[in-house]
């Protein structure tokens, strides 16, 4: 039987095991609340209570959560700076049958947080890896944003340096222009950079581009600012201070879009050429992505050029 089937079976056994039954050996990625302690899942609590060890991004931070729920499982630090070395040490324990839970400070491990390296080495060593889902800022922001959630790209944090941030947004715009369908874009942001990031989005996507800014999700002062990026920027910068954790969601529909929500063929070809493709290859790629013949695409491209 191939390895994938073995781990899938182990997964099913764990997922449907009795709530008071023993925990199967393996690595458990446990999501923790992003603000509201009620978002800690029952299964997450059971895993944290019964694991041999909990690998934490910050042991002091996780200890507060464990104290709240009366959990006494030993913790060990596991963060971006010791990820490699610690992964080897934890792997040795997993190989001898340990049950290890991984948590980050808040939300789902491995999403803009440590966890990925440990999953990679554990999976490569044939250890069962169990996701224990729960809170995640990406999905909470996206699903309540009011923007299409069916197709989206999560991009983590934008670069902190202004020039790099602008280039990153221009690259996202070029990608969206060439895409066959609109794709909602999700970014993590920080309170001290959000005003500049919104100004850059306005410059690159146009001031009317629809966005949603999700702030303090699941907390007492949870807030959504939805609307044209220039209006959200004005509203936010009019405040005495900008605080809280936040997620920025951008509409996947670009200005000058066709009825399907895509950029015009001419704009798509130009955007690809701006990334370094020559005219012929750009035209070929757009025709393929839009499922149209090369000669139709060529005619449309010539028409768009004559309109300029
Ligand atoms: N792994 C986490 C998750 O699954 O959401 C994300 C960790 S990342 C280091 C932290 C960033 O997530 C914050 O800067 C913010 O962009 C976003 N975030 C986390 N909690 C949030 C909340 N309660 N409200 C809004 N954004 C949040």
mmCIF file of C-alpha atoms and ligand atoms in Angstrom:
data_model
loop_
_atom_site.group_PDB
_atom_site.id
_atom_site.type_symbol
_atom_site.label_atom_id
_atom_site.label_comp_id
_atom_site.label_asym_id
_atom_site.label_seq_id
_atom_site.Cartn_x
_atom_site.Cartn_y
_atom_site.Cartn_z
ATOM 1 C CA UNK A 1 0.000 0.000 0.000
ATOM 2 C CA UNK A 2 1.438 3.450 -0.846
ATOM 3 C CA UNK A 3 2.527 5.664 2.065
ATOM 4 C CA UNK A 4 -0.226 8.231 1.426
ATOM 5 C CA UNK A 5 -2.901 5.594 2.101
ATOM 6 C CA UNK A 6 -1.312 4.543 5.388
ATOM 7 C CA UNK A 7 -1.212 8.108 6.707
ATOM 8 C CA UNK A 8 -4.739 8.775 5.461
ATOM 9 C CA UNK A 9 -6.011 5.780 7.443
ATOM 10 C CA UNK A 10 -4.164 6.923 10.544
ATOM 11 C CA UNK A 11 -5.768 10.314 10.066
ATOM 12 C CA UNK A 12 -9.274 8.892 9.867
ATOM 13 C CA UNK A 13 -8.715 6.781 12.947
ATOM 14 C CA UNK A 14 -7.646 9.846 14.910
ATOM 15 C CA UNK A 15 -10.367 12.104 13.571
ATOM 16 C CA UNK A 16 -13.148 9.753 14.606
ATOM 17 C CA UNK A 17 -11.593 8.405 17.793
ATOM 18 C CA UNK A 18 -13.613 8.759 21.003
ATOM 19 C CA UNK A 19 -13.139 12.161 22.627
ATOM 20 C CA UNK A 20 -11.737 10.465 25.739
ATOM 21 C CA UNK A 21 -9.687 7.894 23.795
ATOM 22 C CA UNK A 22 -5.870 7.936 23.552
ATOM 23 C CA UNK A 23 -4.200 10.207 21.046
ATOM 24 C CA UNK A 24 -2.542 8.489 18.060
ATOM 25 C CA UNK A 25 1.234 9.109 17.785
ATOM 26 C CA UNK A 26 2.113 11.961 15.411
ATOM 27 C CA UNK A 27 2.354 15.687 14.891
ATOM 28 C CA UNK A 28 -0.729 17.829 15.601
ATOM 29 C CA UNK A 29 -1.014 21.359 14.158
ATOM 30 C CA UNK A 30 -3.396 22.966 16.607
ATOM 31 C CA UNK A 31 -5.109 26.283 15.801
ATOM 32 C CA UNK A 32 -5.596 28.610 18.772
ATOM 33 C CA UNK A 33 -7.866 31.693 19.117
ATOM 34 C CA UNK A 34 -6.935 34.982 17.396
ATOM 35 C CA UNK A 35 -8.614 37.044 20.102
ATOM 36 C CA UNK A 36 -11.673 35.273 21.442
ATOM 37 C CA UNK A 37 -10.968 32.331 23.762
ATOM 38 C CA UNK A 38 -14.330 30.798 22.852
ATOM 39 C CA UNK A 39 -12.806 29.991 19.453
ATOM 40 C CA UNK A 40 -10.591 27.287 20.988
ATOM 41 C CA UNK A 41 -12.037 24.040 19.656
ATOM 42 C CA UNK A 42 -12.951 21.028 21.798
ATOM 43 C CA UNK A 43 -10.669 18.821 19.740
ATOM 44 C CA UNK A 44 -7.832 21.337 20.041
ATOM 45 C CA UNK A 45 -8.183 21.256 23.828
ATOM 46 C CA UNK A 46 -8.205 17.456 23.906
ATOM 47 C CA UNK A 47 -5.043 17.321 21.794
ATOM 48 C CA UNK A 48 -3.250 19.947 23.903
ATOM 49 C CA UNK A 49 -4.254 18.134 27.103
ATOM 50 C CA UNK A 50 -3.154 14.675 25.922
ATOM 51 C CA UNK A 51 -0.044 15.457 23.856
ATOM 52 C CA UNK A 52 3.368 14.537 25.282
ATOM 53 C CA UNK A 53 4.696 18.009 24.490
ATOM 54 C CA UNK A 54 3.489 21.282 23.012
ATOM 55 C CA UNK A 55 5.949 23.072 20.717
ATOM 56 C CA UNK A 56 5.159 26.798 21.027
ATOM 57 C CA UNK A 57 6.177 29.882 19.068
ATOM 58 C CA UNK A 58 6.418 31.630 22.462
ATOM 59 C CA UNK A 59 6.048 29.466 25.558
ATOM 60 C CA UNK A 60 4.995 32.420 27.795
ATOM 61 C CA UNK A 61 2.215 33.399 25.382
ATOM 62 C CA UNK A 62 0.891 29.826 25.115
ATOM 63 C CA UNK A 63 1.167 29.317 28.878
ATOM 64 C CA UNK A 64 -1.577 31.962 29.340
ATOM 65 C CA UNK A 65 -3.886 29.914 27.103
ATOM 66 C CA UNK A 66 -2.965 26.658 28.856
ATOM 67 C CA UNK A 67 -3.533 28.215 32.297
ATOM 68 C CA UNK A 68 -6.942 29.480 31.198
ATOM 69 C CA UNK A 69 -7.994 25.958 30.232
ATOM 70 C CA UNK A 70 -6.190 24.215 33.130
ATOM 71 C CA UNK A 71 -3.801 22.288 30.831
ATOM 72 C CA UNK A 72 -0.464 21.126 32.305
ATOM 73 C CA UNK A 73 1.259 19.568 29.263
ATOM 74 C CA UNK A 74 5.009 20.453 29.095
ATOM 75 C CA UNK A 75 5.953 23.091 26.511
ATOM 76 C CA UNK A 76 9.062 23.656 24.406
ATOM 77 C CA UNK A 77 9.928 26.707 22.308
ATOM 78 C CA UNK A 78 9.719 26.383 18.551
ATOM 79 C CA UNK A 79 10.112 29.623 16.616
ATOM 80 C CA UNK A 80 11.459 30.925 13.299
ATOM 81 C CA UNK A 81 14.994 31.286 14.715
ATOM 82 C CA UNK A 82 15.373 27.750 16.091
ATOM 83 C CA UNK A 83 12.976 26.030 13.653
ATOM 84 C CA UNK A 84 15.628 23.927 11.887
ATOM 85 C CA UNK A 85 17.472 22.586 14.938
ATOM 86 C CA UNK A 86 14.354 22.081 17.012
ATOM 87 C CA UNK A 87 12.607 20.291 14.142
ATOM 88 C CA UNK A 88 15.323 17.595 14.179
ATOM 89 C CA UNK A 89 15.006 17.174 17.949
ATOM 90 C CA UNK A 90 11.205 16.919 17.789
ATOM 91 C CA UNK A 91 11.456 14.548 14.832
ATOM 92 C CA UNK A 92 13.561 12.157 16.919
ATOM 93 C CA UNK A 93 10.781 12.098 19.539
ATOM 94 C CA UNK A 94 8.091 11.641 16.887
ATOM 95 C CA UNK A 95 10.018 8.687 15.474
ATOM 96 C CA UNK A 96 9.863 7.009 18.861
ATOM 97 C CA UNK A 97 6.074 7.364 18.949
ATOM 98 C CA UNK A 98 5.536 10.735 20.670
ATOM 99 C CA UNK A 99 2.408 12.849 20.244
ATOM 100 C CA UNK A 100 3.555 16.431 19.657
ATOM 101 C CA UNK A 101 1.288 19.442 19.295
ATOM 102 C CA UNK A 102 2.475 22.610 17.545
ATOM 103 C CA UNK A 103 0.889 25.975 18.282
ATOM 104 C CA UNK A 104 1.724 29.541 17.304
ATOM 105 C CA UNK A 105 0.959 32.651 19.369
ATOM 106 C CA UNK A 106 -2.461 32.876 17.745
ATOM 107 C CA UNK A 107 -4.332 31.331 14.840
ATOM 108 C CA UNK A 108 -3.253 28.481 12.608
ATOM 109 C CA UNK A 109 0.396 27.370 12.774
ATOM 110 C CA UNK A 110 2.381 27.580 9.508
ATOM 111 C CA UNK A 111 0.244 30.460 8.187
ATOM 112 C CA UNK A 112 2.734 33.369 8.401
ATOM 113 C CA UNK A 113 3.930 31.539 11.525
ATOM 114 C CA UNK A 114 6.346 28.695 12.355
ATOM 115 C CA UNK A 115 5.262 25.106 11.722
ATOM 116 C CA UNK A 116 6.004 24.526 8.052
ATOM 117 C CA UNK A 117 9.508 23.115 8.561
ATOM 118 C CA UNK A 118 8.385 20.626 11.182
ATOM 119 C CA UNK A 119 5.527 19.426 8.971
ATOM 120 C CA UNK A 120 7.936 19.053 6.063
ATOM 121 C CA UNK A 121 10.450 16.903 7.937
ATOM 122 C CA UNK A 122 7.769 14.881 9.744
ATOM 123 C CA UNK A 123 5.846 14.131 6.541
ATOM 124 C CA UNK A 124 9.092 13.210 4.746
ATOM 125 C CA UNK A 125 9.892 10.787 7.588
ATOM 126 C CA UNK A 126 6.482 9.106 7.225
ATOM 127 C CA UNK A 127 5.124 10.518 10.522
ATOM 128 C CA UNK A 128 1.349 11.144 10.622
ATOM 129 C CA UNK A 129 0.537 14.879 10.556
ATOM 130 C CA UNK A 130 -2.900 15.872 11.881
ATOM 131 C CA UNK A 131 -4.365 19.314 11.181
ATOM 132 C CA UNK A 132 -6.555 20.472 14.073
ATOM 133 C CA UNK A 133 -8.354 23.408 12.441
ATOM 134 C CA UNK A 134 -9.725 26.497 14.114
ATOM 135 C CA UNK A 135 -9.195 30.250 14.063
ATOM 136 C CA UNK A 136 -7.302 31.850 11.196
ATOM 137 C CA UNK A 137 -7.220 35.566 10.411
ATOM 138 C CA UNK A 138 -7.044 34.953 6.621
ATOM 139 C CA UNK A 139 -10.298 33.020 6.389
ATOM 140 C CA UNK A 140 -12.143 35.113 8.982
ATOM 141 C CA UNK A 141 -11.316 38.324 7.097
ATOM 142 C CA UNK A 142 -12.020 36.876 3.666
ATOM 143 C CA UNK A 143 -15.354 35.285 4.488
ATOM 144 C CA UNK A 144 -16.744 38.426 6.168
ATOM 145 C CA UNK A 145 -15.188 40.890 3.703
ATOM 146 C CA UNK A 146 -18.173 40.973 1.357
ATOM 147 C CA UNK A 147 -15.796 40.266 -1.561
ATOM 148 C CA UNK A 148 -15.915 36.984 -3.532
ATOM 149 C CA UNK A 149 -14.398 34.194 -1.460
ATOM 150 C CA UNK A 150 -14.517 31.406 -4.039
ATOM 151 C CA UNK A 151 -11.159 32.209 -5.591
ATOM 152 C CA UNK A 152 -8.528 34.005 -3.533
ATOM 153 C CA UNK A 153 -4.785 34.326 -3.088
ATOM 154 C CA UNK A 154 -3.265 34.756 0.355
ATOM 155 C CA UNK A 155 -0.053 36.787 0.124
ATOM 156 C CA UNK A 156 1.087 37.086 3.733
ATOM 157 C CA UNK A 157 2.712 40.413 4.669
ATOM 158 C CA UNK A 158 3.603 43.026 2.052
ATOM 159 C CA UNK A 159 7.275 44.112 2.148
ATOM 160 C CA UNK A 160 7.948 46.823 4.749
ATOM 161 C CA UNK A 161 10.189 48.990 2.520
ATOM 162 C CA UNK A 162 8.121 51.483 0.473
ATOM 163 C CA UNK A 163 9.827 50.772 -2.891
ATOM 164 C CA UNK A 164 9.551 47.014 -2.462
ATOM 165 C CA UNK A 165 5.919 47.264 -1.366
ATOM 166 C CA UNK A 166 5.009 49.297 -4.463
ATOM 167 C CA UNK A 167 6.817 46.792 -6.729
ATOM 168 C CA UNK A 168 5.079 43.880 -4.989
ATOM 169 C CA UNK A 169 1.677 45.497 -5.560
ATOM 170 C CA UNK A 170 2.543 46.214 -9.202
ATOM 171 C CA UNK A 171 3.462 42.544 -9.643
ATOM 172 C CA UNK A 172 0.134 41.507 -8.065
ATOM 173 C CA UNK A 173 -1.691 43.892 -10.422
ATOM 174 C CA UNK A 174 0.112 42.429 -13.454
ATOM 175 C CA UNK A 175 -0.764 38.902 -12.326
ATOM 176 C CA UNK A 176 -4.411 39.842 -11.811
ATOM 177 C CA UNK A 177 -4.535 41.532 -15.209
ATOM 178 C CA UNK A 178 -3.323 38.391 -16.929
ATOM 179 C CA UNK A 179 -5.585 36.056 -14.905
ATOM 180 C CA UNK A 180 -8.513 34.376 -16.633
ATOM 181 C CA UNK A 181 -10.893 35.194 -13.733
ATOM 182 C CA UNK A 182 -10.969 37.719 -10.878
ATOM 183 C CA UNK A 183 -9.085 36.472 -7.806
ATOM 184 C CA UNK A 184 -9.592 38.194 -4.439
ATOM 185 C CA UNK A 185 -6.259 39.110 -2.786
ATOM 186 C CA UNK A 186 -5.612 38.845 0.963
ATOM 187 C CA UNK A 187 -2.703 40.486 2.848
ATOM 188 C CA UNK A 188 -1.684 40.669 6.491
ATOM 189 C CA UNK A 189 -0.840 44.205 7.589
ATOM 190 C CA UNK A 190 0.391 46.073 10.642
ATOM 191 C CA UNK A 191 -1.093 49.251 12.186
ATOM 192 C CA UNK A 192 2.015 51.345 11.513
ATOM 193 C CA UNK A 193 2.201 50.412 7.810
ATOM 194 C CA UNK A 194 -1.460 50.206 6.800
ATOM 195 C CA UNK A 195 -1.906 53.884 5.799
ATOM 196 C CA UNK A 196 1.077 53.731 3.425
ATOM 197 C CA UNK A 197 -0.049 50.360 2.089
ATOM 198 C CA UNK A 198 -3.538 51.730 1.309
ATOM 199 C CA UNK A 199 -1.986 54.759 -0.423
ATOM 200 C CA UNK A 200 0.084 52.395 -2.576
ATOM 201 C CA UNK A 201 -2.958 50.229 -3.390
ATOM 202 C CA UNK A 202 -4.792 53.393 -4.446
ATOM 203 C CA UNK A 203 -1.888 54.456 -6.691
ATOM 204 C CA UNK A 204 -1.500 51.026 -8.323
ATOM 205 C CA UNK A 205 -5.145 49.847 -8.555
ATOM 206 C CA UNK A 206 -6.914 53.227 -8.703
ATOM 207 C CA UNK A 207 -8.653 55.132 -5.871
ATOM 208 C CA UNK A 208 -12.023 53.447 -6.542
ATOM 209 C CA UNK A 209 -10.700 49.895 -6.154
ATOM 210 C CA UNK A 210 -12.947 47.986 -3.680
ATOM 211 C CA UNK A 211 -11.239 46.746 -0.507
ATOM 212 C CA UNK A 212 -12.170 45.496 2.946
ATOM 213 C CA UNK A 213 -9.995 46.130 5.986
ATOM 214 C CA UNK A 214 -10.703 43.688 8.809
ATOM 215 C CA UNK A 215 -9.450 44.897 12.194
ATOM 216 C CA UNK A 216 -9.341 43.184 15.585
ATOM 217 C CA UNK A 217 -11.161 40.089 14.342
ATOM 218 C CA UNK A 218 -13.110 38.167 17.001
ATOM 219 C CA UNK A 219 -12.192 40.797 19.632
ATOM 220 C CA UNK A 220 -14.291 43.394 21.445
ATOM 221 C CA UNK A 221 -13.481 46.155 18.942
ATOM 222 C CA UNK A 222 -13.790 44.064 15.792
ATOM 223 C CA UNK A 223 -14.355 46.302 12.779
ATOM 224 C CA UNK A 224 -14.690 46.065 8.998
ATOM 225 C CA UNK A 225 -13.996 49.067 6.769
ATOM 226 C CA UNK A 226 -15.389 48.271 3.338
ATOM 227 C CA UNK A 227 -15.461 50.409 0.188
ATOM 228 C CA UNK A 228 -13.227 52.277 -2.257
ATOM 229 C CA UNK A 229 -9.589 52.147 -1.152
ATOM 230 C CA UNK A 230 -9.292 55.971 -1.140
ATOM 231 C CA UNK A 231 -12.320 56.242 1.205
ATOM 232 C CA UNK A 232 -10.983 53.563 3.560
ATOM 233 C CA UNK A 233 -7.639 55.400 3.609
ATOM 234 C CA UNK A 234 -9.334 58.735 4.413
ATOM 235 C CA UNK A 235 -11.447 57.179 7.176
ATOM 236 C CA UNK A 236 -8.479 55.465 8.780
ATOM 237 C CA UNK A 237 -6.041 58.368 8.620
ATOM 238 C CA UNK A 238 -8.635 60.746 10.111
ATOM 239 C CA UNK A 239 -8.322 58.815 13.393
ATOM 240 C CA UNK A 240 -6.118 59.941 16.271
ATOM 241 C CA UNK A 241 -4.292 56.621 16.158
ATOM 242 C CA UNK A 242 -4.407 53.453 14.084
ATOM 243 C CA UNK A 243 -4.329 50.347 16.250
ATOM 244 C CA UNK A 244 -4.980 46.646 16.253
ATOM 245 C CA UNK A 245 -4.228 43.610 14.157
ATOM 246 C CA UNK A 246 -5.512 43.801 10.610
ATOM 247 C CA UNK A 247 -6.062 41.993 7.333
ATOM 248 C CA UNK A 248 -6.452 43.789 3.999
ATOM 249 C CA UNK A 249 -8.650 42.195 1.327
ATOM 250 C CA UNK A 250 -8.625 43.515 -2.255
ATOM 251 C CA UNK A 251 -11.272 42.883 -4.876
ATOM 252 C CA UNK A 252 -10.053 40.695 -7.733
ATOM 253 C CA UNK A 253 -11.913 42.814 -10.288
ATOM 254 C CA UNK A 254 -9.803 45.476 -11.947
ATOM 255 C CA UNK A 255 -10.995 48.755 -13.423
ATOM 256 C CA UNK A 256 -11.651 48.549 -17.186
ATOM 257 C CA UNK A 257 -12.724 44.964 -16.709
ATOM 258 C CA UNK A 258 -14.912 43.081 -19.187
ATOM 259 C CA UNK A 259 -18.351 41.713 -18.118
ATOM 260 C CA UNK A 260 -16.654 38.565 -16.741
ATOM 261 C CA UNK A 261 -14.665 40.828 -14.413
ATOM 262 C CA UNK A 262 -11.372 40.431 -16.311
ATOM 263 C CA UNK A 263 -9.148 43.178 -17.589
ATOM 264 C CA UNK A 264 -9.468 43.839 -21.346
ATOM 265 C CA UNK A 265 -7.280 41.663 -23.581
ATOM 266 C CA UNK A 266 -5.160 44.704 -24.506
ATOM 267 C CA UNK A 267 -4.512 45.551 -20.855
ATOM 268 C CA UNK A 268 -3.680 41.912 -20.078
ATOM 269 C CA UNK A 269 -1.153 41.708 -22.934
ATOM 270 C CA UNK A 270 0.440 45.020 -21.922
ATOM 271 C CA UNK A 271 0.711 43.929 -18.300
ATOM 272 C CA UNK A 272 2.518 40.734 -19.324
ATOM 273 C CA UNK A 273 4.845 42.690 -21.615
ATOM 274 C CA UNK A 274 5.649 44.957 -18.657
ATOM 275 C CA UNK A 275 6.902 41.854 -16.810
ATOM 276 C CA UNK A 276 9.396 41.149 -19.623
ATOM 277 C CA UNK A 277 7.494 38.872 -22.043
ATOM 278 C CA UNK A 278 7.723 39.812 -25.724
ATOM 279 C CA UNK A 279 4.544 40.707 -27.623
ATOM 280 C CA UNK A 280 4.143 37.294 -29.254
ATOM 281 C CA UNK A 281 4.532 35.293 -26.032
ATOM 282 C CA UNK A 282 2.302 37.678 -24.077
ATOM 283 C CA UNK A 283 -0.419 37.344 -26.707
ATOM 284 C CA UNK A 284 -0.057 33.553 -26.748
ATOM 285 C CA UNK A 285 -0.350 33.339 -22.945
ATOM 286 C CA UNK A 286 -3.446 35.563 -22.793
ATOM 287 C CA UNK A 287 -5.115 33.589 -25.613
ATOM 288 C CA UNK A 288 -4.430 30.325 -23.764
ATOM 289 C CA UNK A 289 -5.674 31.660 -20.423
ATOM 290 C CA UNK A 290 -8.871 32.974 -22.008
ATOM 291 C CA UNK A 291 -9.411 29.908 -24.108
ATOM 292 C CA UNK A 292 -9.579 31.832 -27.402
ATOM 293 C CA UNK A 293 -7.858 31.217 -30.730
ATOM 294 C CA UNK A 294 -4.523 32.903 -31.420
ATOM 295 C CA UNK A 295 -5.851 34.731 -34.507
ATOM 296 C CA UNK A 296 -8.890 36.071 -32.591
ATOM 297 C CA UNK A 297 -6.553 37.249 -29.855
ATOM 298 C CA UNK A 298 -4.293 38.891 -32.451
ATOM 299 C CA UNK A 299 -7.228 40.747 -34.068
ATOM 300 C CA UNK A 300 -8.463 41.966 -30.663
ATOM 301 C CA UNK A 301 -4.930 43.079 -29.781
ATOM 302 C CA UNK A 302 -4.616 45.052 -33.042
ATOM 303 C CA UNK A 303 -8.032 46.693 -32.411
ATOM 304 C CA UNK A 304 -6.967 47.680 -28.891
ATOM 305 C CA UNK A 305 -3.722 49.145 -30.257
ATOM 306 C CA UNK A 306 -5.579 51.248 -32.853
ATOM 307 C CA UNK A 307 -7.799 52.689 -30.065
ATOM 308 C CA UNK A 308 -4.789 54.158 -28.257
HETATM 309 N N1 LIG B 1 -1.106 32.214 11.978
HETATM 310 C C1 LIG B 1 -1.960 33.350 12.175
HETATM 311 C C2 LIG B 1 -3.324 33.056 11.530
HETATM 312 O O1 LIG B 1 -3.624 31.906 11.238
HETATM 313 O O2 LIG B 1 -4.095 33.956 11.331
HETATM 314 C C3 LIG B 1 -1.350 34.626 11.638
HETATM 315 C C4 LIG B 1 -0.069 35.019 12.297
HETATM 316 S S1 LIG B 1 0.674 36.455 11.629
HETATM 317 C C5 LIG B 1 2.233 36.441 12.458
HETATM 318 C C6 LIG B 1 -0.122 37.773 12.468
HETATM 319 C C7 LIG B 1 -0.968 38.626 11.543
HETATM 320 O O3 LIG B 1 -2.215 37.987 11.347
HETATM 321 C C8 LIG B 1 -1.321 40.003 12.097
HETATM 322 O O4 LIG B 1 -0.309 40.958 11.827
HETATM 323 C C9 LIG B 1 -2.572 40.328 11.334
HETATM 324 O O5 LIG B 1 -2.292 40.760 10.023
HETATM 325 C C10 LIG B 1 -3.250 38.947 11.272
HETATM 326 N N2 LIG B 1 -4.122 38.763 12.459
HETATM 327 C C11 LIG B 1 -3.930 37.927 13.477
HETATM 328 N N3 LIG B 1 -4.946 38.040 14.368
HETATM 329 C C12 LIG B 1 -5.785 38.963 13.889
HETATM 330 C C13 LIG B 1 -7.004 39.535 14.339
HETATM 331 N N4 LIG B 1 -7.560 39.166 15.494
HETATM 332 N N5 LIG B 1 -7.600 40.475 13.574
HETATM 333 C C14 LIG B 1 -7.058 40.861 12.405
HETATM 334 N N6 LIG B 1 -5.901 40.353 11.924
HETATM 335 C C15 LIG B 1 -5.273 39.426 12.654
#
